Amino acid sequence: MNIRLITVTLLLTLSPWAVPALSQELLTNPTFDTDIDGWTTDGTGPGTISWEAGQGQPPGALSFPDFDQQATTQECWQTQAGNYTLRSDAYMQTSGDFLECSINLFRYQEPNCSGNATPIVVAGAPSISIPNSWQSLELITEVTPSDLNSGNFSGIRPMLSKQSDLQANDACLYDNVSLTFTPPPAPPVPAPTSGLFGLALLCAL
């Protein structure tokens, strides 16, 4: 038997590539289909929150039925570098023009969401512009490594708000709340644009 070594030369063209970043839903009860478990008032106002079975898209919504108040999750997330996106369907039930229903993200000094709380959007948080109609609200914020190093951005939570209630029976309702985190894309993998590679084949003759 003779063994013959055959060398095959291949020309490969390679390009740098990166794995796309995937968004991750953080909330465990975002749709309020059967209850508002996992959500609570933040203690800044005298009002309460309640579950409304006949409201929402589909039915089931979180409602602020009386005084000014803010609602947040009992969950808290340690902040990471990347993009946080908060979305919600919201309904402003009012007979006047003195009600604001808005969404925001709050950052905390501690990773368990204790210490000072600061709204990410200080003025002009996404809010409903048309009363008595369901609308979609969205807030996107980018957290950078320098934000994390500042010492005042260790925890993050969503916040749903009702403000400036001057009319009886005014209410803010929220449904289909979503908080997603998208990590920054992976850096491109260095690769030559072209190269010659030898492939040796052993053939038994």
Tab-separated table of C-alpha atoms in Angstrom:
chain	number	residue	atom	x	y	z
A	1	MET	CA	0.000	0.000	0.000
A	2	ASN	CA	1.309	3.435	-0.893
A	3	ILE	CA	0.380	6.479	1.219
A	4	ARG	CA	0.250	9.686	-0.729
A	5	LEU	CA	0.046	13.106	0.987
A	6	ILE	CA	-2.108	15.592	-0.850
A	7	THR	CA	-2.034	19.255	0.192
A	8	VAL	CA	-5.028	21.349	-0.781
A	9	THR	CA	-4.730	25.141	-0.552
A	10	LEU	CA	-7.902	26.981	0.416
A	11	LEU	CA	-8.522	30.723	0.118
A	12	LEU	CA	-10.915	31.910	2.810
A	13	THR	CA	-12.445	35.344	3.137
A	14	LEU	CA	-13.494	36.120	6.707
A	15	SER	CA	-15.231	39.127	8.210
A	16	PRO	CA	-15.431	40.324	11.821
A	17	TRP	CA	-18.724	39.371	13.437
A	18	ALA	CA	-20.537	39.908	16.726
A	19	VAL	CA	-23.260	37.944	18.496
A	20	PRO	CA	-26.468	40.037	18.563
A	21	ALA	CA	-27.619	41.097	22.032
A	22	LEU	CA	-30.907	39.540	23.199
A	23	SER	CA	-33.523	41.416	25.245
A	24	GLN	CA	-34.678	39.864	28.512
A	25	GLU	CA	-38.078	40.538	30.136
A	26	LEU	CA	-37.617	41.308	33.834
A	27	LEU	CA	-41.186	41.603	35.185
A	28	THR	CA	-43.007	38.550	36.541
A	29	ASN	CA	-46.520	40.072	36.486
A	30	PRO	CA	-46.632	42.595	33.640
A	31	THR	CA	-50.147	42.018	32.267
A	32	PHE	CA	-52.375	42.032	35.398
A	33	ASP	CA	-54.620	39.350	33.915
A	34	THR	CA	-55.795	38.066	37.323
A	35	ASP	CA	-54.238	40.362	39.952
A	36	ILE	CA	-51.589	42.991	40.682
A	37	ASP	CA	-49.391	40.693	42.777
A	38	GLY	CA	-45.806	41.901	42.965
A	39	TRP	CA	-46.766	45.587	42.697
A	40	THR	CA	-47.081	48.039	45.583
A	41	THR	CA	-47.363	51.758	46.292
A	42	ASP	CA	-44.048	53.459	46.925
A	43	GLY	CA	-45.347	55.279	50.000
A	44	THR	CA	-45.056	58.826	48.638
A	45	GLY	CA	-48.792	59.555	48.587
A	46	PRO	CA	-52.014	58.723	50.460
A	47	GLY	CA	-53.602	56.828	47.582
A	48	THR	CA	-53.875	53.115	46.910
A	49	ILE	CA	-53.696	50.858	43.878
A	50	SER	CA	-56.262	48.245	42.924
A	51	TRP	CA	-56.968	45.572	40.326
A	52	GLU	CA	-59.686	46.337	37.776
A	53	ALA	CA	-61.132	43.190	36.221
A	54	GLY	CA	-63.171	44.967	33.542
A	55	GLN	CA	-60.442	47.281	32.275
A	56	GLY	CA	-57.340	46.623	30.200
A	57	GLN	CA	-56.288	45.091	26.883
A	58	PRO	CA	-57.247	42.241	27.454
A	59	PRO	CA	-59.265	42.806	30.673
A	60	GLY	CA	-57.224	43.124	33.842
A	61	ALA	CA	-55.431	46.351	34.775
A	62	LEU	CA	-53.683	48.160	37.609
A	63	SER	CA	-55.622	51.243	38.681
A	64	PHE	CA	-55.033	54.357	40.782
A	65	PRO	CA	-58.640	55.022	41.830
A	66	ASP	CA	-58.198	58.030	44.124
A	67	PHE	CA	-55.335	60.263	45.306
A	68	ASP	CA	-51.922	60.907	43.772
A	69	GLN	CA	-49.672	57.889	44.068
A	70	GLN	CA	-46.840	55.925	42.493
A	71	ALA	CA	-46.706	52.176	42.060
A	72	THR	CA	-43.598	50.076	41.680
A	73	THR	CA	-42.596	46.432	41.768
A	74	GLN	CA	-41.559	44.579	44.892
A	75	GLU	CA	-38.796	43.214	42.673
A	76	CYS	CA	-35.534	45.112	42.286
A	77	TRP	CA	-32.734	44.585	39.797
A	78	GLN	CA	-29.056	45.275	40.209
A	79	THR	CA	-28.162	47.685	37.453
A	80	GLN	CA	-25.961	46.516	34.594
A	81	ALA	CA	-24.499	48.349	31.638
A	82	GLY	CA	-26.892	48.188	28.688
A	83	ASN	CA	-30.319	49.456	27.602
A	84	TYR	CA	-33.443	49.339	29.776
A	85	THR	CA	-36.784	49.728	27.986
A	86	LEU	CA	-40.005	50.373	29.905
A	87	ARG	CA	-43.293	50.113	28.002
A	88	SER	CA	-46.916	50.249	29.113
A	89	ASP	CA	-50.436	50.696	27.827
A	90	ALA	CA	-52.098	53.455	29.861
A	91	TYR	CA	-55.554	54.990	30.170
A	92	MET	CA	-56.387	58.393	31.659
A	93	GLN	CA	-59.954	58.340	32.951
A	94	THR	CA	-60.929	61.960	33.612
A	95	SER	CA	-63.579	64.592	33.004
A	96	GLY	CA	-61.088	67.463	33.241
A	97	ASP	CA	-57.575	68.429	32.195
A	98	PHE	CA	-55.758	68.150	35.519
A	99	LEU	CA	-54.589	64.545	35.529
A	100	GLU	CA	-51.235	63.076	34.493
A	101	CYS	CA	-50.571	59.362	34.023
A	102	SER	CA	-46.907	58.650	33.357
A	103	ILE	CA	-44.191	55.990	33.493
A	104	ASN	CA	-40.598	56.315	34.630
A	105	LEU	CA	-37.573	54.375	35.816
A	106	PHE	CA	-36.031	55.038	39.214
A	107	ARG	CA	-32.424	54.411	40.157
A	108	TYR	CA	-31.271	53.595	43.669
A	109	GLN	CA	-28.049	53.855	45.617
A	110	GLU	CA	-28.182	50.216	46.723
A	111	PRO	CA	-28.655	47.077	44.581
A	112	ASN	CA	-31.673	46.089	46.728
A	113	CYS	CA	-33.353	49.420	45.818
A	114	SER	CA	-32.806	51.025	49.211
A	115	GLY	CA	-31.308	54.449	49.840
A	116	ASN	CA	-32.023	57.523	47.765
A	117	ALA	CA	-34.322	57.050	44.747
A	118	THR	CA	-33.880	59.300	41.718
A	119	PRO	CA	-36.106	59.361	38.609
A	120	ILE	CA	-34.124	58.781	35.448
A	121	VAL	CA	-36.331	61.303	33.633
A	122	VAL	CA	-36.597	64.283	35.990
A	123	ALA	CA	-38.957	66.285	33.775
A	124	GLY	CA	-41.028	65.197	30.813
A	125	ALA	CA	-41.500	61.488	31.571
A	126	PRO	CA	-43.692	59.703	28.975
A	127	SER	CA	-47.341	60.450	29.787
A	128	ILE	CA	-50.790	60.222	28.213
A	129	SER	CA	-51.788	63.143	26.013
A	130	ILE	CA	-55.370	62.116	25.133
A	131	PRO	CA	-57.917	61.432	27.914
A	132	ASN	CA	-60.259	58.444	27.998
A	133	SER	CA	-58.263	56.450	25.462
A	134	TRP	CA	-55.699	53.661	25.736
A	135	GLN	CA	-52.248	54.759	24.581
A	136	SER	CA	-48.815	53.160	24.506
A	137	LEU	CA	-45.944	54.737	26.429
A	138	GLU	CA	-42.243	53.928	26.099
A	139	LEU	CA	-39.074	54.983	27.899
A	140	ILE	CA	-35.591	53.814	26.851
A	141	THR	CA	-32.491	54.585	28.865
A	142	GLU	CA	-28.873	53.549	28.394
A	143	VAL	CA	-26.743	52.713	31.410
A	144	THR	CA	-23.030	53.123	30.777
A	145	PRO	CA	-20.074	51.765	32.786
A	146	SER	CA	-19.409	55.319	33.991
A	147	ASP	CA	-22.980	55.462	35.372
A	148	LEU	CA	-22.280	52.323	37.396
A	149	ASN	CA	-19.037	53.784	38.701
A	150	SER	CA	-20.793	56.930	39.928
A	151	GLY	CA	-22.006	55.112	43.062
A	152	ASN	CA	-25.638	56.211	42.706
A	153	PHE	CA	-26.927	53.710	40.178
A	154	SER	CA	-26.857	50.263	41.808
A	155	GLY	CA	-30.540	49.311	41.659
A	156	ILE	CA	-33.376	49.991	39.198
A	157	ARG	CA	-37.192	49.740	39.285
A	158	PRO	CA	-40.116	50.831	37.087
A	159	MET	CA	-42.561	53.440	38.363
A	160	LEU	CA	-46.189	54.041	37.323
A	161	SER	CA	-47.629	57.379	38.441
A	162	LYS	CA	-50.841	59.306	38.939
A	163	GLN	CA	-50.476	63.023	39.615
A	164	SER	CA	-52.573	66.217	39.902
A	165	ASP	CA	-55.917	64.670	40.738
A	166	LEU	CA	-58.444	67.502	41.047
A	167	GLN	CA	-61.571	65.738	39.809
A	168	ALA	CA	-63.759	63.124	41.469
A	169	ASN	CA	-63.579	59.638	39.946
A	170	ASP	CA	-60.387	60.387	37.993
A	171	ALA	CA	-58.129	57.374	37.564
A	172	CYS	CA	-54.986	56.174	35.820
A	173	LEU	CA	-54.997	52.599	34.543
A	174	TYR	CA	-52.032	50.555	33.314
A	175	ASP	CA	-51.775	47.263	31.437
A	176	ASN	CA	-49.169	45.228	29.523
A	177	VAL	CA	-46.223	46.732	31.364
A	178	SER	CA	-42.861	45.498	30.116
A	179	LEU	CA	-39.343	46.118	31.412
A	180	THR	CA	-36.628	44.615	29.244
A	181	PHE	CA	-32.868	44.696	29.519
A	182	THR	CA	-30.604	44.460	26.498
A	183	PRO	CA	-26.886	44.028	27.162
A	184	PRO	CA	-24.420	45.851	24.945
A	185	PRO	CA	-23.443	43.915	21.815
A	186	ALA	CA	-20.385	41.718	22.061
A	187	PRO	CA	-17.294	43.264	20.490
A	188	PRO	CA	-16.445	42.042	16.992
A	189	VAL	CA	-14.233	38.979	16.844
A	190	PRO	CA	-10.983	39.950	15.107
A	191	ALA	CA	-10.408	37.961	11.957
A	192	PRO	CA	-8.253	38.374	8.878
A	193	THR	CA	-10.058	39.451	5.733
A	194	SER	CA	-8.319	36.716	3.815
A	195	GLY	CA	-5.839	33.995	4.374
A	196	LEU	CA	-4.306	30.903	2.928
A	197	PHE	CA	-4.745	27.686	4.793
A	198	GLY	CA	-3.289	24.378	3.851
A	199	LEU	CA	-5.372	21.273	4.304
A	200	ALA	CA	-3.462	18.035	4.262
A	201	LEU	CA	-5.261	14.894	3.239
A	202	LEU	CA	-3.961	11.406	3.613
A	203	CYS	CA	-5.141	9.140	0.907
A	204	ALA	CA	-4.637	5.452	0.983
A	205	LEU	CA	-3.951	4.105	-2.408
